[in-house]
Structures are given as structure tokens and as C-alpha cells.
Amino acid sequence: MRRVVVTGLGMVTPLGCGVDTSWARILEGRSGARRIETFDVSDLPSQVACVVPRGDGSEGTFNPDQWMEPKDQRKVDDFIIFAMCAAKQALDDAAWHPESEEDKCATGTLIGSGIGGLSGIADTAVLLKERGPRKVSPFFIPGRLINLASGYVSIEHGLKGPNHSVVTACSTGAHAIGDAARLIALGDAEVMVAGGAESPICRIGMAGFCAARALSTAFNGTPTKASRPYDKDRDGFVMGEGAGIVVLEEYEHAKKRDAKIYAEVVGYGLSGDAYHITSPSPDGDGGFRSMSAALKRAGMTPSDIDYINAHGTSTLVGDEIELGAVERLLGNAASKVSMSSTKSSTGHLLGAAGAIEAIFSILAIRDNVAPPTINLANPSVETAIDLVPHAPRKREINVALSNSFGFGGTNASVILQRVIN
Amino acid sequence: MSEIGERVKKIVVEHLGVEPEKVVDSASFIDDLGADSLDTVELVMAFEEEFGCEIPDDAAETILTVGDATKFLEKNAKS
């Protein structure tokens, strides 16, 4: 199969707009969590979220007007604007702006979302009930559909290759990158713009995840302490929003145009738990099998792994199950691996999580540094694995594995490797 | 321009994101102001909202320019 490399990165996260801003703030150990102020949370058990900082675009703030015409912003939910923002960054970073028909047709999009336009669906449902069907906008459907993130990006940049999407809850971003890499490996495209976008921070989104008992509720007064993977005081995840998008490219195609190559996508594994709609299987077998499949695809053994970006959402049950699966996978190699959860800083971006975390894994390789797990004051279990508490760890990182697990018992693992010329 | 004409113009500028000077009576929503078929549906809804009237589909199909809209609303506006 053909080799696939990463040549462009783009993101908007609760830590800021842009890869450099988000990465610098991750390494500083900052948290994107704050009290929700854009809607009433007084009756919600969880009142904190990791919110993208809006502003005029300076100091790492996100200014939607820089990424989408105001007249078009009105038509869509924020996840699409986030996707437009991250996709433009990634394409600019890759210096890939196809102009010939051949190049356009060789470039595709595969951007997913866990939920899509939740807030727009909720608002329109109320409008329909209160004022009737004639008040429903013609942009209601195209502005909420999950694959319209890919659709808008494809139209904006003239990308005429595969126009695809993926919906696998919190595994979405990882599946999008893995599946897009396969499309390139199999020859369906030369370049793919791939990742995830999510905008779930609205009343119905918070109410829904609260009802599922998934969110942190004990840190409403100290939001930056709420996301604390592996810590004994963790009590649920902190909702996040944003997008992460990469430009994937066939290796020879990238070399021929002298593109900057960040890393190679060498492994991708998928599995199902077949156990429960929201809880991971207690033996961690699903995660174990997705990691094993990714290693097999990469032709690697566990001792080849330097860094793991964990799914690690800060839920009571999930963190330890994943840790157990990783320990089982690594065996004697556990003590040489660093594994952190960047969700401690960004919160959980659901369908965008796997994509931003693949990017953080790529940057970990680039800079030889493992980003920290913040708020990890007292680990709830003992492990030989370095969980990178509080501060980043400078160390050699040539191979990184990123895990993403989703509701429905869906698991994805992506392995990235430094490319040595 | 009439008071209704001014209000029509304001809605068109807001919804289509066009320069105000382009919004003249003879301007076609689709050919001159860059609207697509969905934009025109939304424009008609915005006119209904602003002027408190219902614009039936067969009437909406005849509203192709800024002037068409103003003329129709000068006859049918309720607010």
C-alpha cells in the first residue's frame, strides 16, 4: 500500500485559535475550562465547559469573520465554522491550494462530527412548535448535517476528490484521519483534508450529557480543576468544542512538491466493544484490540511506542479501563512509555477530540516532548507508565499512538511516526 | 426610495451580504446579488417577518428583483 504522510495542521480549541497557540498553551499546562456564561446553567448539574475563546482574532482568540462570511455564518452551526477555520489553516500550512482540475480531483475531504448541529436543531424545534413550519429556514438542514463540514470545505477550496464524513461519537476524529489515510493508501485520492469538528456546548447538549452522568459536577466553582484524568478526585469529563484538521498526502506526492512532512500515518486500528451503549467493556478488550490492530498494521511491537495520547476523558470508569488495556498491551515496555491526556487541558471535544489529539501527538514527535496531564495530583492507581503529571516531559519521541473511544463501543487507534529522510 | 423600499434594501443587504449601493430596484437577487435558490426562500421569509404578511409561493415566484419585492410589499405590508 502507498505511504501516507501529514503535511498540514489546523486547529481551533478551547486553548485558542491556531496550532501554535494551542500547543504552546498545552505545554504551559493551561486549562481551557471556564464557567459557562453564554446560556443559563443555573439548573444544570455541570456548569463548566472548555469554550473556544471568541474575540477579534488577536492573542489567539477565534474571530469567525476571518474564516467564513458573516452571511454564511448565520446559516450554519458553529462546528462548520470551526471546520472551515481549521481546514484553511491546514491547507495554508501544507501550502496546498489545488488549481488544476487534476489536482482538485485528487484532493478530498473527510471531516466528521459526533453530533453536528445540535444547538440549531434544538432552536429550530422550539421555533417549529411556537411559530409553525413556515418559519423554518431553508438553511436549517444543510446547516446542521454532519457531512456539511466536509461539504463547505470542499466548496470553499474547490476540492473535487472524495467528499466523505464519519460519525462515531468520540472516536470520530481518529476514524476520520485513519479512513482518509486509507483512501490515499488505496489510491482514491492523493491528498485528503481530514479531521473532526464539534460544537456541543448548548443547553440541550449539557442536559443530555448530564443525564447520562458523563460530566464533571464537583468543580463548578473551580472550572480549571474539573478535567483531571487518572486523578482520584475526577468525576466526569468537561465538555469542549472546536476542530482539528490535517492535510494527509501520499508520500511521493509530498516529496515531489517538496512539502514539509510532519509525520507518517503508519498504523490504524478499529474495533467494537459489543458491550454497552455508553460504558466501555470493563476488561478494556475493545481498546486493547484497536491498539493491537494499529500496531499490526504498522508492523511494530509495543516496545516501539514512545508516547501515547490517551483517550483519558476524566470519567471514573473509563480512565482506568484504558490504562489497564494499555498496560496489557505494553507488558514489559510500560516503563519506557509516556502517556498523557491532553483532555486535562482542552476538555473533551467529542468528535473533534481524536483529530486534535492526533495533531498533539504529531507535535510531540516534532518537538520531542510529551504534553502534560494537568490536575493529576493523586493518581487513583499505581502504574509503571509515566502519566506526565503537571509539566511536559522532554524525551525522545519517534512513534506516538493516539486512542479514541466512543459511545456505542467504537474504538480507534492511530499510530504516527517521525519520517527520517 | 419609499420607506418600505428602504426596509427591503436593509434586509437584502443583511441577508445577502452585499454592498448597499448594489441594491437597486432593477437588481435581480440571483443574477446581480449572488443569491441562490435557498437564499431567495429565506429572503421571502425575512420579508414576511418584517412586514407582517404572508407571501404565498405563487407570489414569491414572481419576486425576482428588489423592485418586485418593494412593489409587492407596498401593496401587501401589514406592519
Short mmCIF file of N, CA and C in Angstrom, two decimals, chain A residues 95-247:
data_model
loop_
_atom_site.label_atom_id
_atom_site.label_comp_id
_atom_site.label_asym_id
_atom_site.label_seq_id
_atom_site.Cartn_x
_atom_site.Cartn_y
_atom_site.Cartn_z
N ALA A 95 0.68 24.38 2.30
CA ALA A 95 0.90 25.11 1.03
C ALA A 95 0.31 24.32 -0.13
N TRP A 96 -0.89 23.78 0.07
CA TRP A 96 -1.58 23.01 -0.96
C TRP A 96 -2.88 23.72 -1.33
N HIS A 97 -2.86 24.36 -2.47
CA HIS A 97 -4.04 25.10 -2.94
C HIS A 97 -4.28 24.70 -4.40
N PRO A 98 -4.90 23.53 -4.59
CA PRO A 98 -5.01 22.98 -5.94
C PRO A 98 -5.73 23.92 -6.90
N GLU A 99 -5.14 24.09 -8.07
CA GLU A 99 -5.75 24.95 -9.09
C GLU A 99 -6.11 24.20 -10.36
N SER A 100 -5.28 23.21 -10.71
CA SER A 100 -5.61 22.44 -11.93
C SER A 100 -6.75 21.48 -11.60
N GLU A 101 -7.49 21.11 -12.66
CA GLU A 101 -8.60 20.16 -12.48
C GLU A 101 -8.07 18.84 -11.91
N GLU A 102 -6.91 18.43 -12.38
CA GLU A 102 -6.32 17.17 -11.92
C GLU A 102 -6.04 17.21 -10.42
N ASP A 103 -5.42 18.30 -9.97
CA ASP A 103 -5.10 18.42 -8.55
C ASP A 103 -6.37 18.53 -7.69
N LYS A 104 -7.36 19.26 -8.22
CA LYS A 104 -8.62 19.39 -7.46
C LYS A 104 -9.27 18.02 -7.29
N CYS A 105 -9.30 17.24 -8.37
CA CYS A 105 -9.96 15.94 -8.32
C CYS A 105 -9.16 14.93 -7.48
N ALA A 106 -7.89 15.22 -7.25
CA ALA A 106 -7.04 14.31 -6.46
C ALA A 106 -7.09 14.65 -4.97
N THR A 107 -7.83 15.72 -4.62
CA THR A 107 -7.88 16.17 -3.23
C THR A 107 -9.29 16.04 -2.68
N GLY A 108 -9.42 15.34 -1.57
CA GLY A 108 -10.74 15.10 -0.99
C GLY A 108 -10.88 15.63 0.42
N THR A 109 -12.09 15.46 0.97
CA THR A 109 -12.38 15.91 2.33
C THR A 109 -13.02 14.76 3.11
N LEU A 110 -12.62 14.63 4.36
CA LEU A 110 -13.26 13.64 5.22
C LEU A 110 -13.27 14.21 6.65
N ILE A 111 -14.26 15.03 6.90
CA ILE A 111 -14.36 15.70 8.21
C ILE A 111 -15.63 15.21 8.89
N GLY A 112 -15.49 14.77 10.12
CA GLY A 112 -16.65 14.24 10.82
C GLY A 112 -17.03 15.08 12.01
N SER A 113 -18.11 14.67 12.64
CA SER A 113 -18.54 15.30 13.88
C SER A 113 -19.31 14.26 14.67
N GLY A 114 -19.26 14.34 15.98
CA GLY A 114 -20.00 13.39 16.78
C GLY A 114 -21.49 13.64 16.70
N ILE A 115 -21.87 14.91 16.81
CA ILE A 115 -23.30 15.23 16.91
C ILE A 115 -23.75 16.21 15.84
N GLY A 116 -22.87 17.05 15.34
CA GLY A 116 -23.28 18.03 14.33
C GLY A 116 -24.02 19.20 14.95
N GLY A 117 -25.01 19.69 14.26
CA GLY A 117 -25.65 20.96 14.64
C GLY A 117 -26.70 20.84 15.72
N LEU A 118 -26.26 20.43 16.89
CA LEU A 118 -27.20 20.18 17.99
C LEU A 118 -27.96 21.44 18.38
N SER A 119 -27.25 22.55 18.53
CA SER A 119 -27.90 23.76 19.01
C SER A 119 -28.92 24.28 17.99
N GLY A 120 -28.59 24.19 16.71
CA GLY A 120 -29.52 24.62 15.67
C GLY A 120 -30.76 23.74 15.61
N ILE A 121 -30.57 22.46 15.86
CA ILE A 121 -31.72 21.54 15.86
C ILE A 121 -32.64 21.88 17.03
N ALA A 122 -32.03 22.13 18.20
CA ALA A 122 -32.83 22.45 19.38
C ALA A 122 -33.60 23.75 19.18
N ASP A 123 -32.91 24.78 18.69
CA ASP A 123 -33.57 26.09 18.50
C ASP A 123 -34.69 25.99 17.47
N THR A 124 -34.46 25.24 16.41
CA THR A 124 -35.46 25.15 15.35
C THR A 124 -36.67 24.33 15.79
N ALA A 125 -36.42 23.34 16.64
CA ALA A 125 -37.54 22.56 17.17
C ALA A 125 -38.47 23.47 17.97
N VAL A 126 -37.89 24.39 18.75
CA VAL A 126 -38.70 25.33 19.54
C VAL A 126 -39.45 26.27 18.60
N LEU A 127 -38.75 26.77 17.58
CA LEU A 127 -39.37 27.66 16.60
C LEU A 127 -40.54 26.98 15.90
N LEU A 128 -40.34 25.73 15.52
CA LEU A 128 -41.40 24.97 14.85
C LEU A 128 -42.63 24.85 15.74
N LYS A 129 -42.41 24.56 17.01
CA LYS A 129 -43.53 24.38 17.94
C LYS A 129 -44.25 25.70 18.19
N GLU A 130 -43.47 26.76 18.33
CA GLU A 130 -44.07 28.05 18.70
C GLU A 130 -44.67 28.79 17.51
N ARG A 131 -44.03 28.67 16.33
CA ARG A 131 -44.46 29.52 15.22
C ARG A 131 -44.79 28.77 13.93
N GLY A 132 -44.62 27.47 13.91
CA GLY A 132 -45.06 26.68 12.76
C GLY A 132 -43.99 26.49 11.69
N PRO A 133 -44.30 25.60 10.76
CA PRO A 133 -43.29 25.16 9.77
C PRO A 133 -42.85 26.26 8.80
N ARG A 134 -43.67 27.27 8.56
CA ARG A 134 -43.27 28.31 7.60
C ARG A 134 -42.10 29.14 8.10
N LYS A 135 -41.79 29.04 9.38
CA LYS A 135 -40.68 29.82 9.94
C LYS A 135 -39.35 29.07 9.93
N VAL A 136 -39.40 27.81 9.48
CA VAL A 136 -38.16 27.02 9.45
C VAL A 136 -37.31 27.43 8.25
N SER A 137 -36.07 27.77 8.50
CA SER A 137 -35.17 28.29 7.47
C SER A 137 -34.82 27.22 6.44
N PRO A 138 -34.67 27.62 5.17
CA PRO A 138 -34.19 26.67 4.16
C PRO A 138 -32.76 26.19 4.45
N PHE A 139 -32.08 26.90 5.34
CA PHE A 139 -30.71 26.51 5.68
C PHE A 139 -30.67 25.63 6.93
N PHE A 140 -31.86 25.34 7.48
CA PHE A 140 -31.88 24.51 8.69
C PHE A 140 -31.17 23.18 8.46
N ILE A 141 -31.58 22.43 7.46
CA ILE A 141 -30.98 21.10 7.22
C ILE A 141 -29.51 21.21 6.79
N PRO A 142 -29.21 21.95 5.71
CA PRO A 142 -27.78 21.97 5.29
C PRO A 142 -26.83 22.60 6.30
N GLY A 143 -27.37 23.36 7.25
CA GLY A 143 -26.50 23.97 8.25
C GLY A 143 -26.26 23.10 9.47
N ARG A 144 -26.94 21.94 9.54
CA ARG A 144 -26.79 21.05 10.71
C ARG A 144 -26.18 19.71 10.33
N LEU A 145 -26.34 19.28 9.07
CA LEU A 145 -25.87 17.95 8.67
C LEU A 145 -24.37 17.82 8.93
N ILE A 146 -23.99 16.68 9.49
CA ILE A 146 -22.60 16.46 9.87
C ILE A 146 -21.66 16.54 8.67
N ASN A 147 -22.06 15.95 7.54
CA ASN A 147 -21.13 15.93 6.40
C ASN A 147 -21.01 17.28 5.72
N LEU A 148 -21.80 18.27 6.17
CA LEU A 148 -21.67 19.60 5.56
C LEU A 148 -20.40 20.33 6.00
N ALA A 149 -19.73 19.84 7.04
CA ALA A 149 -18.39 20.38 7.34
C ALA A 149 -17.49 20.06 6.16
N SER A 150 -17.49 18.79 5.74
CA SER A 150 -16.74 18.42 4.52
C SER A 150 -17.27 19.18 3.31
N GLY A 151 -18.59 19.30 3.22
CA GLY A 151 -19.20 19.95 2.06
C GLY A 151 -18.75 21.40 1.92
N TYR A 152 -18.84 22.14 2.99
CA TYR A 152 -18.44 23.56 2.94
C TYR A 152 -16.95 23.70 2.62
N VAL A 153 -16.11 22.85 3.22
CA VAL A 153 -14.67 22.93 2.98
C VAL A 153 -14.36 22.58 1.51
N SER A 154 -15.03 21.56 1.01
CA SER A 154 -14.84 21.16 -0.38
C SER A 154 -15.21 22.31 -1.33
N ILE A 155 -16.32 22.96 -1.08
CA ILE A 155 -16.78 24.05 -1.95
C ILE A 155 -15.82 25.25 -1.85
N GLU A 156 -15.46 25.60 -0.62
CA GLU A 156 -14.60 26.78 -0.41
C GLU A 156 -13.26 26.64 -1.13
N HIS A 157 -12.69 25.42 -1.10
CA HIS A 157 -11.34 25.24 -1.64
C HIS A 157 -11.32 24.51 -2.98
N GLY A 158 -12.49 24.23 -3.53
CA GLY A 158 -12.55 23.58 -4.84
C GLY A 158 -12.00 22.16 -4.84
N LEU A 159 -12.24 21.41 -3.76
CA LEU A 159 -11.70 20.06 -3.63
C LEU A 159 -12.72 19.06 -4.20
N LYS A 160 -12.38 18.42 -5.29
CA LYS A 160 -13.34 17.59 -6.02
C LYS A 160 -13.10 16.09 -5.87
N GLY A 161 -12.18 15.71 -5.00
CA GLY A 161 -11.97 14.28 -4.74
C GLY A 161 -13.05 13.76 -3.80
N PRO A 162 -12.80 12.61 -3.16
CA PRO A 162 -13.80 12.04 -2.25
C PRO A 162 -14.31 13.09 -1.26
N ASN A 163 -15.63 13.20 -1.14
CA ASN A 163 -16.25 14.16 -0.21
C ASN A 163 -17.03 13.32 0.78
N HIS A 164 -16.39 13.04 1.93
CA HIS A 164 -16.86 11.97 2.80
C HIS A 164 -16.94 12.49 4.23
N SER A 165 -17.53 11.71 5.11
CA SER A 165 -17.61 12.11 6.51
C SER A 165 -17.67 10.86 7.37
N VAL A 166 -17.56 11.05 8.67
CA VAL A 166 -17.64 9.91 9.57
C VAL A 166 -18.32 10.36 10.86
N VAL A 167 -19.10 9.47 11.44
CA VAL A 167 -19.83 9.76 12.68
C VAL A 167 -19.68 8.59 13.62
N THR A 168 -18.72 8.68 14.54
CA THR A 168 -18.54 7.60 15.51
C THR A 168 -18.31 8.21 16.89
N ALA A 169 -19.22 9.12 17.27
CA ALA A 169 -19.15 9.75 18.59
C ALA A 169 -17.74 10.26 18.86
N CYS A 170 -17.17 9.86 19.99
CA CYS A 170 -15.88 10.43 20.42
C CYS A 170 -14.70 9.79 19.71
N SER A 171 -14.94 8.82 18.84
CA SER A 171 -13.86 8.26 18.02
C SER A 171 -13.79 8.93 16.65
N THR A 172 -14.72 9.82 16.37
CA THR A 172 -14.87 10.39 15.03
C THR A 172 -13.57 10.93 14.44
N GLY A 173 -12.88 11.79 15.19
CA GLY A 173 -11.69 12.44 14.65
C GLY A 173 -10.60 11.45 14.27
N ALA A 174 -10.43 10.42 15.10
CA ALA A 174 -9.41 9.40 14.81
C ALA A 174 -9.82 8.55 13.62
N HIS A 175 -11.10 8.18 13.58
CA HIS A 175 -11.59 7.40 12.43
C HIS A 175 -11.46 8.21 11.13
N ALA A 176 -11.73 9.52 11.21
CA ALA A 176 -11.67 10.35 10.00
C ALA A 176 -10.25 10.35 9.44
N ILE A 177 -9.27 10.52 10.33
CA ILE A 177 -7.87 10.54 9.88
C ILE A 177 -7.45 9.15 9.37
N GLY A 178 -7.82 8.12 10.10
CA GLY A 178 -7.46 6.76 9.68
C GLY A 178 -8.11 6.38 8.36
N ASP A 179 -9.40 6.66 8.23
CA ASP A 179 -10.10 6.31 6.99
C ASP A 179 -9.57 7.13 5.80
N ALA A 180 -9.31 8.40 6.04
CA ALA A 180 -8.79 9.25 4.96
C ALA A 180 -7.42 8.75 4.51
N ALA A 181 -6.59 8.33 5.47
CA ALA A 181 -5.27 7.78 5.13
C ALA A 181 -5.44 6.54 4.25
N ARG A 182 -6.46 5.75 4.56
CA ARG A 182 -6.70 4.54 3.75
C ARG A 182 -7.12 4.91 2.33
N LEU A 183 -7.93 5.94 2.21
CA LEU A 183 -8.35 6.35 0.86
C LEU A 183 -7.12 6.71 0.02
N ILE A 184 -6.16 7.36 0.66
CA ILE A 184 -4.93 7.71 -0.06
C ILE A 184 -4.11 6.44 -0.33
N ALA A 185 -3.99 5.61 0.69
CA ALA A 185 -3.19 4.38 0.53
C ALA A 185 -3.72 3.51 -0.60
N LEU A 186 -5.04 3.50 -0.76
CA LEU A 186 -5.67 2.65 -1.79
C LEU A 186 -5.75 3.35 -3.14
N GLY A 187 -5.35 4.62 -3.18
CA GLY A 187 -5.30 5.31 -4.47
C GLY A 187 -6.55 6.07 -4.86
N ASP A 188 -7.50 6.24 -3.92
CA ASP A 188 -8.70 7.01 -4.25
C ASP A 188 -8.45 8.52 -4.25
N ALA A 189 -7.36 8.93 -3.61
CA ALA A 189 -7.01 10.35 -3.58
C ALA A 189 -5.51 10.47 -3.35
N GLU A 190 -4.96 11.62 -3.70
CA GLU A 190 -3.54 11.90 -3.42
C GLU A 190 -3.41 12.71 -2.13
N VAL A 191 -4.41 13.55 -1.89
CA VAL A 191 -4.40 14.43 -0.72
C VAL A 191 -5.79 14.38 -0.09
N MET A 192 -5.85 14.35 1.25
CA MET A 192 -7.13 14.40 1.94
C MET A 192 -7.08 15.44 3.06
N VAL A 193 -8.15 16.20 3.17
CA VAL A 193 -8.31 17.15 4.28
C VAL A 193 -9.21 16.44 5.29
N ALA A 194 -8.64 16.06 6.43
CA ALA A 194 -9.36 15.13 7.31
C ALA A 194 -9.32 15.56 8.77
N GLY A 195 -10.40 15.28 9.48
CA GLY A 195 -10.42 15.59 10.91
C GLY A 195 -11.84 15.61 11.46
N GLY A 196 -12.01 16.38 12.53
CA GLY A 196 -13.32 16.42 13.18
C GLY A 196 -13.62 17.82 13.70
N ALA A 197 -14.91 18.09 13.87
CA ALA A 197 -15.36 19.39 14.37
C ALA A 197 -16.57 19.17 15.26
N GLU A 198 -16.70 19.99 16.30
CA GLU A 198 -17.80 19.77 17.24
C GLU A 198 -18.20 21.07 17.92
N SER A 199 -19.50 21.25 18.12
CA SER A 199 -19.99 22.43 18.87
C SER A 199 -21.17 22.01 19.75
N PRO A 200 -20.88 21.25 20.80
CA PRO A 200 -21.96 20.68 21.62
C PRO A 200 -22.34 21.50 22.85
N ILE A 201 -21.66 22.66 23.03
CA ILE A 201 -21.88 23.40 24.28
C ILE A 201 -23.13 24.28 24.15
N CYS A 202 -24.27 23.70 24.45
CA CYS A 202 -25.54 24.42 24.46
C CYS A 202 -26.39 23.73 25.53
N ARG A 203 -27.53 24.32 25.85
CA ARG A 203 -28.31 23.78 26.97
C ARG A 203 -28.69 22.31 26.77
N ILE A 204 -29.15 21.99 25.54
CA ILE A 204 -29.60 20.61 25.34
C ILE A 204 -28.42 19.64 25.36
N GLY A 205 -27.27 20.10 24.88
CA GLY A 205 -26.07 19.25 24.90
C GLY A 205 -25.63 18.98 26.32
N MET A 206 -25.58 20.03 27.13
CA MET A 206 -25.18 19.86 28.53
C MET A 206 -26.20 18.99 29.27
N ALA A 207 -27.49 19.26 29.03
CA ALA A 207 -28.54 18.49 29.71
C ALA A 207 -28.44 17.01 29.35
N GLY A 208 -28.18 16.73 28.08
CA GLY A 208 -28.11 15.35 27.63
C GLY A 208 -26.95 14.59 28.24
N PHE A 209 -25.77 15.19 28.22
CA PHE A 209 -24.61 14.50 28.80
C PHE A 209 -24.69 14.45 30.33
N CYS A 210 -25.33 15.47 30.92
CA CYS A 210 -25.58 15.41 32.37
C CYS A 210 -26.48 14.23 32.70
N ALA A 211 -27.53 14.06 31.89
CA ALA A 211 -28.48 12.97 32.14
C ALA A 211 -27.78 11.63 32.04
N ALA A 212 -26.80 11.53 31.16
CA ALA A 212 -26.04 10.28 31.02
C ALA A 212 -24.98 10.14 32.11
N ARG A 213 -24.95 11.11 33.02
CA ARG A 213 -24.00 11.12 34.15
C ARG A 213 -22.54 11.07 33.67
N ALA A 214 -22.28 11.80 32.57
CA ALA A 214 -20.94 11.73 31.98
C ALA A 214 -20.08 12.92 32.36
N LEU A 215 -20.70 14.02 32.81
CA LEU A 215 -19.95 15.26 33.01
C LEU A 215 -19.52 15.47 34.45
N SER A 216 -18.43 16.24 34.61
CA SER A 216 -17.97 16.62 35.94
C SER A 216 -18.95 17.60 36.56
N THR A 217 -19.27 17.39 37.83
CA THR A 217 -20.22 18.27 38.51
C THR A 217 -19.66 18.86 39.80
N ALA A 218 -18.49 18.39 40.23
CA ALA A 218 -17.98 18.79 41.55
C ALA A 218 -17.06 20.01 41.50
N PHE A 219 -16.84 20.55 40.30
CA PHE A 219 -15.87 21.64 40.18
C PHE A 219 -16.47 22.88 39.53
N ASN A 220 -17.78 23.11 39.77
CA ASN A 220 -18.43 24.27 39.16
C ASN A 220 -17.81 25.59 39.64
N GLY A 221 -17.24 25.57 40.84
CA GLY A 221 -16.61 26.78 41.37
C GLY A 221 -15.14 26.92 40.99
N THR A 222 -14.54 25.82 40.54
CA THR A 222 -13.12 25.83 40.15
C THR A 222 -12.96 25.11 38.80
N PRO A 223 -13.48 25.73 37.73
CA PRO A 223 -13.57 25.05 36.43
C PRO A 223 -12.25 24.47 35.93
N THR A 224 -11.13 25.17 36.17
CA THR A 224 -9.88 24.68 35.58
C THR A 224 -9.38 23.40 36.26
N LYS A 225 -10.01 23.04 37.37
CA LYS A 225 -9.62 21.80 38.07
C LYS A 225 -10.51 20.61 37.68
N ALA A 226 -11.53 20.87 36.87
CA ALA A 226 -12.58 19.85 36.65
C ALA A 226 -12.10 18.67 35.81
N SER A 227 -11.28 18.95 34.78
CA SER A 227 -10.81 17.85 33.94
C SER A 227 -9.51 17.33 34.52
N ARG A 228 -9.53 16.14 35.12
CA ARG A 228 -8.38 15.60 35.85
C ARG A 228 -8.27 14.10 35.64
N PRO A 229 -7.93 13.69 34.41
CA PRO A 229 -7.79 12.27 34.10
C PRO A 229 -6.84 11.57 35.07
N TYR A 230 -7.20 10.37 35.46
CA TYR A 230 -6.43 9.46 36.34
C TYR A 230 -6.34 9.95 37.78
N ASP A 231 -6.83 11.14 38.08
CA ASP A 231 -6.76 11.63 39.46
C ASP A 231 -7.89 11.01 40.28
N LYS A 232 -7.64 10.81 41.57
CA LYS A 232 -8.65 10.12 42.37
C LYS A 232 -9.90 10.98 42.58
N ASP A 233 -9.80 12.29 42.40
CA ASP A 233 -10.97 13.15 42.57
C ASP A 233 -11.75 13.42 41.28
N ARG A 234 -11.36 12.76 40.20
CA ARG A 234 -12.07 13.02 38.93
C ARG A 234 -13.52 12.55 39.06
N ASP A 235 -14.42 13.23 38.34
CA ASP A 235 -15.84 12.85 38.47
C ASP A 235 -16.62 13.03 37.17
N GLY A 236 -15.91 12.98 36.05
CA GLY A 236 -16.61 13.10 34.77
C GLY A 236 -15.84 13.99 33.83
N PHE A 237 -16.24 14.01 32.55
CA PHE A 237 -15.49 14.83 31.60
C PHE A 237 -16.03 16.24 31.55
N VAL A 238 -15.22 17.13 30.96
CA VAL A 238 -15.61 18.51 30.76
C VAL A 238 -15.84 18.72 29.26
N MET A 239 -17.02 19.18 28.92
CA MET A 239 -17.36 19.33 27.50
C MET A 239 -16.47 20.37 26.85
N GLY A 240 -16.03 20.06 25.63
CA GLY A 240 -15.23 21.01 24.87
C GLY A 240 -15.82 21.24 23.48
N GLU A 241 -15.23 22.16 22.75
CA GLU A 241 -15.68 22.45 21.39
C GLU A 241 -14.47 22.85 20.55
N GLY A 242 -14.64 22.79 19.23
CA GLY A 242 -13.54 23.19 18.35
C GLY A 242 -13.41 22.24 17.17
N ALA A 243 -12.24 22.29 16.55
CA ALA A 243 -11.99 21.42 15.39
C ALA A 243 -10.49 21.17 15.25
N GLY A 244 -10.17 20.01 14.72
CA GLY A 244 -8.79 19.69 14.35
C GLY A 244 -8.81 19.08 12.96
N ILE A 245 -7.97 19.58 12.08
CA ILE A 245 -7.94 19.08 10.71
C ILE A 245 -6.51 18.97 10.23
N VAL A 246 -6.22 17.85 9.55
CA VAL A 246 -4.89 17.66 9.00
C VAL A 246 -4.98 17.52 7.48
N VAL A 247 -3.88 17.85 6.81
CA VAL A 247 -3.74 17.52 5.39
C VAL A 247 -2.89 16.25 5.33
#
